[in-house]
CSV table of C-alpha atoms and ligand atoms in Angstrom, one decimal:
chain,number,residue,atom,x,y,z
A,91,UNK,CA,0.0,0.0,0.0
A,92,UNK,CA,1.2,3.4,-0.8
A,93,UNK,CA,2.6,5.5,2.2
A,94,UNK,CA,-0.3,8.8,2.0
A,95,UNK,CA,0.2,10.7,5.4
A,96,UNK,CA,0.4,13.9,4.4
A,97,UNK,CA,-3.6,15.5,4.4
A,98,UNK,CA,-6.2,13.8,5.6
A,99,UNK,CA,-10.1,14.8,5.5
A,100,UNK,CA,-11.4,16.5,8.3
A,101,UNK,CA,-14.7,18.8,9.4
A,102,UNK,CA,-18.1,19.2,8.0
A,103,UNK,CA,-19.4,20.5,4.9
A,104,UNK,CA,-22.3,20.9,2.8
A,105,UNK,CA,-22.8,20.4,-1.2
A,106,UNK,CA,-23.9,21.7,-4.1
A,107,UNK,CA,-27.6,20.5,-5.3
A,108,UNK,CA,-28.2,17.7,-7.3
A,109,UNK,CA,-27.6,18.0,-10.7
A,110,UNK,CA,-30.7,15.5,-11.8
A,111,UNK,CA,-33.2,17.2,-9.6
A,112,UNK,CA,-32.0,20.7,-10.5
A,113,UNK,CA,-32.4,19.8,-14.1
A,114,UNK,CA,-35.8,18.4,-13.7
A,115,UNK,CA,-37.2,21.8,-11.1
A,116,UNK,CA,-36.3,23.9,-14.2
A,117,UNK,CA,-38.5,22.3,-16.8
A,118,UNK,CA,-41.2,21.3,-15.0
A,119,UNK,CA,-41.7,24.5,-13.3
A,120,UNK,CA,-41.8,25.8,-16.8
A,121,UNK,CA,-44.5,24.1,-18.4
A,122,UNK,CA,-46.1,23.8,-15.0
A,123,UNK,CA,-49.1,26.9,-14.0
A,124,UNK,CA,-47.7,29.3,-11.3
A,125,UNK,CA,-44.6,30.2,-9.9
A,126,UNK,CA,-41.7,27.8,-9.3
A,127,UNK,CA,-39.0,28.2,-6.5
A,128,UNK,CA,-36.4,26.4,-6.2
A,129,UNK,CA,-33.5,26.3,-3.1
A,130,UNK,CA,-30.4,24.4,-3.3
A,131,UNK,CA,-30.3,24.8,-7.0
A,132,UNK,CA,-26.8,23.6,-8.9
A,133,UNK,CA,-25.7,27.1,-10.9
A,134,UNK,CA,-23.0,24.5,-12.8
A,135,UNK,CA,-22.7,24.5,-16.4
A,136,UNK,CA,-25.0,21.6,-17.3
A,137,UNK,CA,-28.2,23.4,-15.1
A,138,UNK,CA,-27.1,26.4,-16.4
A,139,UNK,CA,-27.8,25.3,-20.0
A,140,UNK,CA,-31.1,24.2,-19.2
A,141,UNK,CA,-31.9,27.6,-17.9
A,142,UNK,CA,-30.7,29.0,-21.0
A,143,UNK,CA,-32.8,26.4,-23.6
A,144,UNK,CA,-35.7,27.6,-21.4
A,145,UNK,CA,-35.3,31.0,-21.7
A,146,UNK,CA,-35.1,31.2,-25.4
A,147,UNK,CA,-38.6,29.4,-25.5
A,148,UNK,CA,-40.3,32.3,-23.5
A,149,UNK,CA,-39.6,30.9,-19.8
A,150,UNK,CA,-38.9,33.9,-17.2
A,151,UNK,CA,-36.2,32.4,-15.1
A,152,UNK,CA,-34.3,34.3,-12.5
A,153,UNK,CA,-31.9,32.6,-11.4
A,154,UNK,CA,-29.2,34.3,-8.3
A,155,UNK,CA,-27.0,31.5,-6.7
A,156,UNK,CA,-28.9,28.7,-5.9
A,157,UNK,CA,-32.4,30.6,-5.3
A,158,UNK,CA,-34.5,30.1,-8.5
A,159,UNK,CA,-37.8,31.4,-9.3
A,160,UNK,CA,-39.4,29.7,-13.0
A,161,UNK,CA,-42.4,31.6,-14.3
A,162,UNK,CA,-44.4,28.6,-15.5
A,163,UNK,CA,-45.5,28.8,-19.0
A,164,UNK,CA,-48.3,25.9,-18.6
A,165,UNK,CA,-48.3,22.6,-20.3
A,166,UNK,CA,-48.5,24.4,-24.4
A,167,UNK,CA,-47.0,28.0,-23.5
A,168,UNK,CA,-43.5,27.3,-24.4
A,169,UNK,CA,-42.5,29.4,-27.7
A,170,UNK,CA,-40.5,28.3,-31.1
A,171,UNK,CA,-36.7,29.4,-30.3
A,172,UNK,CA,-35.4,31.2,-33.1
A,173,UNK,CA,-32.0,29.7,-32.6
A,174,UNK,CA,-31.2,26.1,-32.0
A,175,UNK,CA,-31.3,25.2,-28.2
A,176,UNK,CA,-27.7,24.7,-27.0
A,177,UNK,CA,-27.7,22.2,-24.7
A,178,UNK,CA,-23.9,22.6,-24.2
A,179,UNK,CA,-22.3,19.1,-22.7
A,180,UNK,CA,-25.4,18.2,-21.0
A,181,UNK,CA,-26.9,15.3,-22.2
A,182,UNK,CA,-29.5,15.5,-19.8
A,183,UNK,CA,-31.0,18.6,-20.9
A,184,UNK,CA,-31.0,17.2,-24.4
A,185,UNK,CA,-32.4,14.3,-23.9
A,186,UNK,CA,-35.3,14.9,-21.7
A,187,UNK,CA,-36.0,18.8,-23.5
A,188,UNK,CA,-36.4,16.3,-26.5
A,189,UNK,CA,-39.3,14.7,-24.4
A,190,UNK,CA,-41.0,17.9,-24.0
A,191,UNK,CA,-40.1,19.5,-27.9
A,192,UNK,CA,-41.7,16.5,-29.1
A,193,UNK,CA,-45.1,17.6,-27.7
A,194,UNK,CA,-44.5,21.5,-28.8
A,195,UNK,CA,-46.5,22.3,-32.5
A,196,UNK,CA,-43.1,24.0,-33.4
A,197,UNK,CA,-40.1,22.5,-34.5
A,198,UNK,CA,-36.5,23.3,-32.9
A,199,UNK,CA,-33.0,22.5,-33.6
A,200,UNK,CA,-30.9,20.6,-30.3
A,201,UNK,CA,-27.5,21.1,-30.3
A,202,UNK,CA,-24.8,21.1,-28.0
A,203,UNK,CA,-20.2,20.8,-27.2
A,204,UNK,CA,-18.2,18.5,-29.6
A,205,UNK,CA,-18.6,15.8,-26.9
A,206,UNK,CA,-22.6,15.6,-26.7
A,207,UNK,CA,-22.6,15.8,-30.6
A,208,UNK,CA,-21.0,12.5,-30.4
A,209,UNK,CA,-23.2,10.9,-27.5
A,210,UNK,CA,-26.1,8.1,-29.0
A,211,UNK,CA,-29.4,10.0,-29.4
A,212,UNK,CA,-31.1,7.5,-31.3
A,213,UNK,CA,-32.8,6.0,-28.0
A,214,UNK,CA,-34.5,8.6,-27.6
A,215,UNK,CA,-35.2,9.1,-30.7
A,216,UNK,CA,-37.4,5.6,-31.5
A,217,UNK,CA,-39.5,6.0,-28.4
A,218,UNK,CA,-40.4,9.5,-29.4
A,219,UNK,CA,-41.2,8.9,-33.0
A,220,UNK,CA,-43.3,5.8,-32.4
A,221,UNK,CA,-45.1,8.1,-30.2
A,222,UNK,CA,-45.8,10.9,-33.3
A,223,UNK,CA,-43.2,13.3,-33.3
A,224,UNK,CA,-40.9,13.6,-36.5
A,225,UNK,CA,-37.1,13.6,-35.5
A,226,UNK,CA,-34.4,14.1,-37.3
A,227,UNK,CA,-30.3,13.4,-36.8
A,228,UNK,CA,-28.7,16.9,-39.0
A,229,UNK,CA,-25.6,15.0,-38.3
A,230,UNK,CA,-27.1,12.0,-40.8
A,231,UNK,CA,-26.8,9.3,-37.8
A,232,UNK,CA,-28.2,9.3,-34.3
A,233,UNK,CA,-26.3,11.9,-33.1
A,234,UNK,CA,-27.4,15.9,-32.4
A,235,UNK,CA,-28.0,18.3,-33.9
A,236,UNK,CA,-31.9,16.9,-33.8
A,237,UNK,CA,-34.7,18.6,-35.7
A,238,UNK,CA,-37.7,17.9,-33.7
A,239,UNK,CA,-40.9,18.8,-35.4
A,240,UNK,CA,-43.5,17.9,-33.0
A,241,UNK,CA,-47.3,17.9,-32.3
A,242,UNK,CA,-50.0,15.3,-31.3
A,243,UNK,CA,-48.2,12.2,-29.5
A,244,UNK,CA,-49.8,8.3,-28.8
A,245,UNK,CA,-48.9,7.1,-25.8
A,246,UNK,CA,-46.7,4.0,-25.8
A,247,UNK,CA,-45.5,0.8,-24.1
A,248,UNK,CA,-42.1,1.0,-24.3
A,249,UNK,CA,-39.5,-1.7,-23.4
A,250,UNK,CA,-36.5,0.3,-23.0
A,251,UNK,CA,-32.9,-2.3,-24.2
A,252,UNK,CA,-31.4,0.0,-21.3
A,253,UNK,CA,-31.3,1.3,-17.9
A,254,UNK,CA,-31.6,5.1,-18.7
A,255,UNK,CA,-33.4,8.0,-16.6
A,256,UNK,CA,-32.6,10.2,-19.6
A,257,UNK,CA,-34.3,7.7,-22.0
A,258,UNK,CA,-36.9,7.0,-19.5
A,259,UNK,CA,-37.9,10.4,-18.5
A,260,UNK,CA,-37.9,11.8,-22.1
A,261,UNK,CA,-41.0,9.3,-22.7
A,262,UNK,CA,-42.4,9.9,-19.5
A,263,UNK,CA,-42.5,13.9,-20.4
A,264,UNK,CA,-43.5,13.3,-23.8
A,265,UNK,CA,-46.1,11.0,-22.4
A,266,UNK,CA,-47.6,14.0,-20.2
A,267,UNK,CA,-49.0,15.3,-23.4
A,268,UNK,CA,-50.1,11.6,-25.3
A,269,UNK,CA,-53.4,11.2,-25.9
A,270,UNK,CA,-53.7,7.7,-23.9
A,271,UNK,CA,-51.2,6.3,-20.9
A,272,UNK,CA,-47.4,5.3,-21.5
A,273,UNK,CA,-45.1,3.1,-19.9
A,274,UNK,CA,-41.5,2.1,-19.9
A,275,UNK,CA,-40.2,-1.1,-18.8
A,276,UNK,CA,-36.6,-0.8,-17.8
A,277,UNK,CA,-34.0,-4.0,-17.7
A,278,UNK,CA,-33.2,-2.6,-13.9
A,279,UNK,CA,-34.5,0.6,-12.3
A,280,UNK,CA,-32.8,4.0,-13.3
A,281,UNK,CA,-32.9,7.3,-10.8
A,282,UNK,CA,-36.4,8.0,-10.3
A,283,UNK,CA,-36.2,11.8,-9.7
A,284,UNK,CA,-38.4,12.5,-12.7
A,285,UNK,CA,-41.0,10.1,-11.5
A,286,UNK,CA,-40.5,11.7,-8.2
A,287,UNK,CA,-40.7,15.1,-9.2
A,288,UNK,CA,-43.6,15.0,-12.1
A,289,UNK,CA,-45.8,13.5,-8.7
A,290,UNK,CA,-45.1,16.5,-6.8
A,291,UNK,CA,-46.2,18.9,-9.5
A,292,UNK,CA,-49.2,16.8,-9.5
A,293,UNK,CA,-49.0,14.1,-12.8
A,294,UNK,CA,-50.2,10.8,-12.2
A,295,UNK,CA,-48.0,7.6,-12.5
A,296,UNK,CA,-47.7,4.0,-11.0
A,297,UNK,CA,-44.6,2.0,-10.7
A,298,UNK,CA,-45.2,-2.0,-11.3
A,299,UNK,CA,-43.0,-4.4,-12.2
A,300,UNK,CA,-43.5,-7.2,-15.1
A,301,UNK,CA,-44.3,-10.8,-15.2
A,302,UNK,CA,-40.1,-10.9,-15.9
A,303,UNK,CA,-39.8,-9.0,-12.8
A,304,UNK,CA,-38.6,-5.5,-14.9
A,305,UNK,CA,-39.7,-2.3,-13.6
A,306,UNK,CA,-42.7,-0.6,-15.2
A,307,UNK,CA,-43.1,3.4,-14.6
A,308,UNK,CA,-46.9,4.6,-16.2
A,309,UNK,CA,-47.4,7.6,-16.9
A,310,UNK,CA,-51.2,9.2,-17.6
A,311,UNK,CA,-51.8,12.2,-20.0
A,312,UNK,CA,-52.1,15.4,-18.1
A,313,UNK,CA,-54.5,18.9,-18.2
A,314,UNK,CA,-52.2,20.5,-16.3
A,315,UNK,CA,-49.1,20.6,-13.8
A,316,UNK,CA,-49.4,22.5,-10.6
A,317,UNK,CA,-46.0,25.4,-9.4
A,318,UNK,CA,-44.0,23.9,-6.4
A,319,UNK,CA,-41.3,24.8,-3.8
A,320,UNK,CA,-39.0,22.6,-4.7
A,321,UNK,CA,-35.7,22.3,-2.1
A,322,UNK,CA,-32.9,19.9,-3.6
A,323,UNK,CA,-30.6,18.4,-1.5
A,324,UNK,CA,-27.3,18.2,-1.9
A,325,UNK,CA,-25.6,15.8,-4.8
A,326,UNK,CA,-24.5,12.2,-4.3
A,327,UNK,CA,-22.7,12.2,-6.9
A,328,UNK,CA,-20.2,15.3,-5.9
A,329,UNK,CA,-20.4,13.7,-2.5
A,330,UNK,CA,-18.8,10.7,-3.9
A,331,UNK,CA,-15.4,12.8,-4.4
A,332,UNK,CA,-15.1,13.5,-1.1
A,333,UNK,CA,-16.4,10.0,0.8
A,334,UNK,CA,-13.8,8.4,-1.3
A,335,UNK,CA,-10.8,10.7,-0.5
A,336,UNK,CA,-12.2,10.2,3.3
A,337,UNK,CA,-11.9,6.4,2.9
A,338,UNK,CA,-8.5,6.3,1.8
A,339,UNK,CA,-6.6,8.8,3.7
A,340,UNK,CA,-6.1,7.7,7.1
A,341,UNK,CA,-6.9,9.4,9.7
A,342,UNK,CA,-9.9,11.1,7.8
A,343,UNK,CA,-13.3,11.9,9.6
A,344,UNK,CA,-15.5,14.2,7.2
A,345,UNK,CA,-19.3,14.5,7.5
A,346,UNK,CA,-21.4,15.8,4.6
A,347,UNK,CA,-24.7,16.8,5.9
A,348,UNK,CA,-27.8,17.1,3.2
A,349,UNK,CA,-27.1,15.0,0.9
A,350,UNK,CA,-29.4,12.8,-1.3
A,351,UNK,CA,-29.7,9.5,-0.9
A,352,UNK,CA,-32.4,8.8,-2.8
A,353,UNK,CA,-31.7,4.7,-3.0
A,354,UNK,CA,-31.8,4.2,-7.0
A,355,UNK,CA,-28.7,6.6,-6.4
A,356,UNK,CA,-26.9,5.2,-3.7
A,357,UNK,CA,-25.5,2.7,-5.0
A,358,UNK,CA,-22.1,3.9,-3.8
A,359,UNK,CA,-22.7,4.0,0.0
A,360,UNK,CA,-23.2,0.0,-0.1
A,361,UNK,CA,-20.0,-0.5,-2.6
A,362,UNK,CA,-18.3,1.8,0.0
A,363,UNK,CA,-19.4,-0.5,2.7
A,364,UNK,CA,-19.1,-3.7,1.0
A,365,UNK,CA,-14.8,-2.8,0.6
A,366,UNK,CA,-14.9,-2.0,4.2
A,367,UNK,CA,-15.3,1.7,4.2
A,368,UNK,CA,-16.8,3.5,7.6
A,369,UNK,CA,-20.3,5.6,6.3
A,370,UNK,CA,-22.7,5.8,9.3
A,371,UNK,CA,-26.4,7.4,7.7
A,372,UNK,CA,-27.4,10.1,10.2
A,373,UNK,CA,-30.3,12.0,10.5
A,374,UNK,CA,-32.4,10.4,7.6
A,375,UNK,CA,-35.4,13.0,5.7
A,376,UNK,CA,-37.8,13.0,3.1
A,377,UNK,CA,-37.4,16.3,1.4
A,378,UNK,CA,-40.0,17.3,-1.3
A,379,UNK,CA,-40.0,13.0,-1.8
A,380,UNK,CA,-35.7,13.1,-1.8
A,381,UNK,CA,-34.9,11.1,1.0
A,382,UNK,CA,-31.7,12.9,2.5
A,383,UNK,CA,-29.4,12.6,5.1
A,384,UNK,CA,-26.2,13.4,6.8
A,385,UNK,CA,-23.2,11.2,6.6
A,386,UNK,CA,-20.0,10.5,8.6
A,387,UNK,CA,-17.1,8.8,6.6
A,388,UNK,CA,-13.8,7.9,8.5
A,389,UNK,CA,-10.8,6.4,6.8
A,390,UNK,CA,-11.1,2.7,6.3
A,391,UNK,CA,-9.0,-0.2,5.1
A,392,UNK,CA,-10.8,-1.0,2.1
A,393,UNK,CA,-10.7,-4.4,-0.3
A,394,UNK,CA,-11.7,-5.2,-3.6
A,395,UNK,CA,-15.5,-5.8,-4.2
A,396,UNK,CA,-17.2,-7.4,-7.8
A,397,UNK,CA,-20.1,-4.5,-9.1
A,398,UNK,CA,-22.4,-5.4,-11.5
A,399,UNK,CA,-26.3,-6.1,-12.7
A,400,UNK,CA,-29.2,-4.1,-11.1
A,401,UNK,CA,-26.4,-2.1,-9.0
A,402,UNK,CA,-24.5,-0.4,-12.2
A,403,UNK,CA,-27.1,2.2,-13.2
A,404,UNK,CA,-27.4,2.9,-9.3
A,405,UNK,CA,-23.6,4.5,-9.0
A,406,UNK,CA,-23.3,4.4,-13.1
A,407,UNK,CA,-21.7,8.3,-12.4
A,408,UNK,CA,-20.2,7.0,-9.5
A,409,UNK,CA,-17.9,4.5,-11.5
A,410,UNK,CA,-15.1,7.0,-11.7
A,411,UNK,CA,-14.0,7.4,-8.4
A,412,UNK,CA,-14.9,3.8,-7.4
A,413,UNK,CA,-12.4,2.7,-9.4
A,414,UNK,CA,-10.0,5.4,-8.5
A,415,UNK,CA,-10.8,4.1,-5.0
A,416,UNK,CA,-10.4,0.5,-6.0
A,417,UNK,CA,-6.8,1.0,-7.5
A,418,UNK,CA,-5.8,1.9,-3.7
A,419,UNK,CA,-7.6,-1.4,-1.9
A,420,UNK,CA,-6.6,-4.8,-1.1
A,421,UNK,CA,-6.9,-6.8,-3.9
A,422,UNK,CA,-9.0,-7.3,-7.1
A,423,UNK,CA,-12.4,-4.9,-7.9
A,424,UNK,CA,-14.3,-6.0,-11.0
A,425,UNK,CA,-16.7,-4.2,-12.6
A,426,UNK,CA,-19.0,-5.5,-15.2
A,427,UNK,CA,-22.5,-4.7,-16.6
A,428,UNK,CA,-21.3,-1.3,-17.1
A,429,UNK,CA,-21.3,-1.0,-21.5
A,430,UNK,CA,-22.9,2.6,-20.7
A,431,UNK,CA,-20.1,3.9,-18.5
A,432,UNK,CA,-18.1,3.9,-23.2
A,433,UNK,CA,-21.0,6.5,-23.7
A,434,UNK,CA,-21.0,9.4,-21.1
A,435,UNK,CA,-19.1,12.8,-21.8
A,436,UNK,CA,-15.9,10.4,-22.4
A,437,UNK,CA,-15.3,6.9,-22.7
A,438,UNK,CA,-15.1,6.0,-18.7
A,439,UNK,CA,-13.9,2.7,-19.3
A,440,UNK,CA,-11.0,3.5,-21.9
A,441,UNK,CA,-10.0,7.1,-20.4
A,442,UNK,CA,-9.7,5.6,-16.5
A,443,UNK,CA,-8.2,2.7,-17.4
A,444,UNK,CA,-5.2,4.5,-19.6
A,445,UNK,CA,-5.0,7.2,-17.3
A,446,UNK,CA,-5.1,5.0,-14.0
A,447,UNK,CA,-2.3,3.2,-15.4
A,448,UNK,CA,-0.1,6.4,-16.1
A,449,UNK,CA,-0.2,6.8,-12.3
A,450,UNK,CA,1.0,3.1,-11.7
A,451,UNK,CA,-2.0,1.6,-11.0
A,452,UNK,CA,-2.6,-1.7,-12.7
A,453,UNK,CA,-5.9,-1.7,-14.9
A,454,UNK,CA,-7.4,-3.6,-17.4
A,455,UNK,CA,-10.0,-2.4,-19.0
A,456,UNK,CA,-12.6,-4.9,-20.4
A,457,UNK,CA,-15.8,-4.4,-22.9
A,458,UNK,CA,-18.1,-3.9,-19.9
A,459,UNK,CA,-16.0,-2.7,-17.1
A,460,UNK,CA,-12.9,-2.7,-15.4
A,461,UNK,CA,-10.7,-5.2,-13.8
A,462,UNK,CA,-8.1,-3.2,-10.6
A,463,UNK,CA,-5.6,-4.8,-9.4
A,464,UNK,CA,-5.7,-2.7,-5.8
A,465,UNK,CA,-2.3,-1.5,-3.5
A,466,UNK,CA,0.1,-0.5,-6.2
A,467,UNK,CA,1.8,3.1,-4.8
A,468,UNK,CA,1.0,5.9,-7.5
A,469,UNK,CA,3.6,8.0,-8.5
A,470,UNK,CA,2.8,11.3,-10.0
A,471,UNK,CA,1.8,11.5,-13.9
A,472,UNK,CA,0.1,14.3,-16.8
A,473,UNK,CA,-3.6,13.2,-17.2
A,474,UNK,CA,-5.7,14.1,-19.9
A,475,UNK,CA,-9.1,14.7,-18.3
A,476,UNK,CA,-10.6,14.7,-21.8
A,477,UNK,CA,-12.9,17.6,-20.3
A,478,UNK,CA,-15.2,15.3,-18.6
A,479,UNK,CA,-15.8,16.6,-15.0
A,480,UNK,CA,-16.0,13.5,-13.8
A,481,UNK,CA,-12.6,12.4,-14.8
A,482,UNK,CA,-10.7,15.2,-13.5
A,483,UNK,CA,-12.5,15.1,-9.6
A,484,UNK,CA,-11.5,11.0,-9.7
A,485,UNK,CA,-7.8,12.1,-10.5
A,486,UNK,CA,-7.9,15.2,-7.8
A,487,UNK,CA,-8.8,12.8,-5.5
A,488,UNK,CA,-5.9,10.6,-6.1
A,489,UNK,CA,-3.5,13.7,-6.6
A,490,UNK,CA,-4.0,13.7,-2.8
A,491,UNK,CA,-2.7,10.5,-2.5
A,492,UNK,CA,0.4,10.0,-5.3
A,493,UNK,CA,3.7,10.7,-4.3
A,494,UNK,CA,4.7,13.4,-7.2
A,495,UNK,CA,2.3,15.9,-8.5
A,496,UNK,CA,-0.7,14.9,-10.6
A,497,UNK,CA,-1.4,17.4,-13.3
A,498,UNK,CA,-5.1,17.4,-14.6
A,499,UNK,CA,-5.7,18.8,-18.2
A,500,UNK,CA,-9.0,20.9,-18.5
A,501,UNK,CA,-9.5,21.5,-14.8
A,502,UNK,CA,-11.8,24.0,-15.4
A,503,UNK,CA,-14.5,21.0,-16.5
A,504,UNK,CA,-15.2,20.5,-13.1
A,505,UNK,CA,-17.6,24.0,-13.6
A,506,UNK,CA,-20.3,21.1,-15.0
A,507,UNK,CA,-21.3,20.1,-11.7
A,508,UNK,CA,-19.2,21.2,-9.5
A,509,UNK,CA,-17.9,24.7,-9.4
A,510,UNK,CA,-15.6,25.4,-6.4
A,511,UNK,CA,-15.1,21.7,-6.6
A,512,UNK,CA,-10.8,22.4,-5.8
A,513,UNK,CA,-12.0,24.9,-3.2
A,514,UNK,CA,-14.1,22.9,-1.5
A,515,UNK,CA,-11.3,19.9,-1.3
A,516,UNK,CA,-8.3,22.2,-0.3
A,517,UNK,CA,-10.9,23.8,2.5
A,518,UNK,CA,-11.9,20.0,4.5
A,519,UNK,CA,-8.2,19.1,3.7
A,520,UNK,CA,-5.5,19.2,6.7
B,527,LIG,C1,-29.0,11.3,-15.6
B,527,LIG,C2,-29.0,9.9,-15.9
B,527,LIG,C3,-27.8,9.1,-16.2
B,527,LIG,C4,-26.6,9.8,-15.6
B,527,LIG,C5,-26.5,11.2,-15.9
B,527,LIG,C6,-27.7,12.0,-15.3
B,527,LIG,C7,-30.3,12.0,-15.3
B,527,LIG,O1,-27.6,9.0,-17.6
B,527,LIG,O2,-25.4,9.1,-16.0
B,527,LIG,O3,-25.4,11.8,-15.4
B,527,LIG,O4,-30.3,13.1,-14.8
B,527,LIG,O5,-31.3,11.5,-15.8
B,527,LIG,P1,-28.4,7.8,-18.4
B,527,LIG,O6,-29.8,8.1,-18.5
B,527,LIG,O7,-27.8,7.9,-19.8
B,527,LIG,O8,-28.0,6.5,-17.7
């Protein structure tokens, strides 16, 4: 194991909102009736470019911090942009605005960075125009820009090949405006914060599962949704940055109070747990239907774990740092079941594996995951972040932990989710 005495994690500290939900408050307080507000809002890039889309179809959005008010245009308010929508590298805003532009009886143009113009639109794109709506690839394949043309929608039973809240919730928000009930049927359950959310502005769904045992979500055609206060909690995902630098560097005893842990999320609290880490839930809420709670992490001995099936979309974001984590237990992590993991704003699988190994650790990548070799020392090493936020926090962490400097290209990516992400280390850091 390496020798990594020099900082350790201490004190308490809050986060920044969660990206999903902050997404989500945006667009449904704008085709909702009434006034919106929104607390604990994430101002990083990705939110900030669904705040943007919205504005150019008519929304008023102020927007100071993380205080929000949306001034909801009801369910067929929204106006034709007359410029194409930049949804910047934020697939989520792309692929669930696509939900909602399917319904509108004007077409707009979706585009966004050089990495989301690469990033598979088609799935959303075959639920959509079985349900009506005329889509189009201006690239010539299923990638954006996307010419949506939409208007009067079917609903549909839709069995989705993969375990996607972006592919999930664009049906379920098209499906607000079909003209009979839709369903998707996932292969395993996928963050539920849209189903979660759409309830509290008053839609109505039910969750069932099938005779295979696959989760159903059913959504039914909607008049209208209803303004709400929404408060989001603090992100998981960002969270996850920090728990793992807590784990690793001993003498570390950090809690992070108000942080979602909504459990098709949370999947890296049990991973954690199951290499041997120290996370004690305290003080568990339901917030606005996000359960939340406070956690205490203290540095642990950690081992090597096997992730896969049903657990994979549950930490999918998480996958990073987990195996930036694993790289420094006992023994061999696999991960498996995680194909997706090639298609976020990088490759996950290709970029952490070749950059992982730069620092010494020994990785092989394989088509679905990941196999680490843990308790090889790091050393320090140039890696190429490939501007994908995610990336450059897992390689921060580890920069705390190498024994030469680790230099991250792009740092500034981190602004995606997570702002004052270096401030925020450096400041629970001793
Ligand atoms: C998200 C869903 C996940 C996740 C992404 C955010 C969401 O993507 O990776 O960061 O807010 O719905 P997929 O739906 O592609 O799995």
């Amino acid at each position: 194991m390496q020798n990594h005495t020099r900082v350790m994690l201490r004190g308490a500290m809050e986060l920044p909102g969660d990206k999903s939900i902050s997404h989500r408050a945006v667009m449904l307080g704008s085709i909702a009736g009434g006034r919106t507000e929104i607390q604990g809002f994430l101002p990083g890039e990705d939110c900030l470019s669904t705040i943007r889309c919205f504005r150019a179809m008519g929304t008023k959005i102020t927007q100071e911090g993380t205080r929000v008010t949306v001034q909801g245009m009801g369910l067929h308010g929204l106006k034709a942009p007359s410029a194409p929508l930049d949804c910047g590298n934020s697939g989520t805003t792309m692929r669930l605005l696509s939900g909602i532009l399917a319904a509108q009886s004007f077409s707009s143009v979706l585009t966004g960075d050089s990495s989301l113009r690469t990033r598979p639109m088609g799935r959303i794109m075959r639920p959509l125009r079985e349900m009506g709506a005329e889509i189009q690839s201006l690239a010539g394949s299923d990638t954006a820009p996307l010419r949506i043309s939409g208007g009067r929608l079917s609903g549909i039973h839709y069995l989705s090949p993969v375990a996607s809240a972006q592919l999930k919730s664009a049906v379920l928000l098209a499906g607000l405006y079909a003209d009979s009930p839709s369903s998707v049927t996932e292969p395993s359950l996928s963050r539920d914060h849209s189903e979660r959310m759409l309830r509290h502005f008053g839609a109505k769904l039910h969750s069932s599962t099938d005779s295979e045992g696959r989760p159903v979500t059913t959504i039914e055609p909607a008049e209208a949704l209803h303004a709400a206060q929404i408060s989001v909690p603090g992100d998981l995902s960002s969270a996850a940055y920090f728990i793992a630098a807590a784990l690793l560097l001993p003498g570390s005893e950090l809690r992070i109070n108000k942080v979602g842990v909504n459990p098709t999320r949370s999947g890296i609290l049990e991973v954690a747990e199951a290499m041997g880490g120290s996370i004690e839930v305290l003080s568990h809420t339901d917030h606005d239907a996000e359960p939340t709670a406070d956690l205490l992490i203290r540095a642990s001995r950690l081992h090597g774990t096997e992730i896969g099936g049903a657990l994979i979309p549950r930490l999918i974001d998480e996958l990073p740092v987990i195996a930036a984590m694993a790289c420094q237990a006992e023994g061999r992590t696999v991960i498996r079941d995680a194909a997706e993991l090639k298609l976020k704003e990088s490759n996950r699988i290709r970029v952490m594996t070749e950059e992982l190994q730069k620092l010494g650790a020994a990785v092989t990548e394989t088509t679905d995951g990941m196999i680490i070799e843990g308790g090889h020392p790091l050393h320090g090493a140039s890696i190429a972040s490939h501007k994908d936020h995610r990336i450059a926090m897992s390689f921060a962490v580890l920069s705390l932990i190498a024994d030469g400097p680790v230099h991250i290209s792009d740092p500034d990516c981190v602004n995606i989710s997570m702002p004052d992400f270096y401030e925020r280390l450096r400041s629970v850091c001793r």
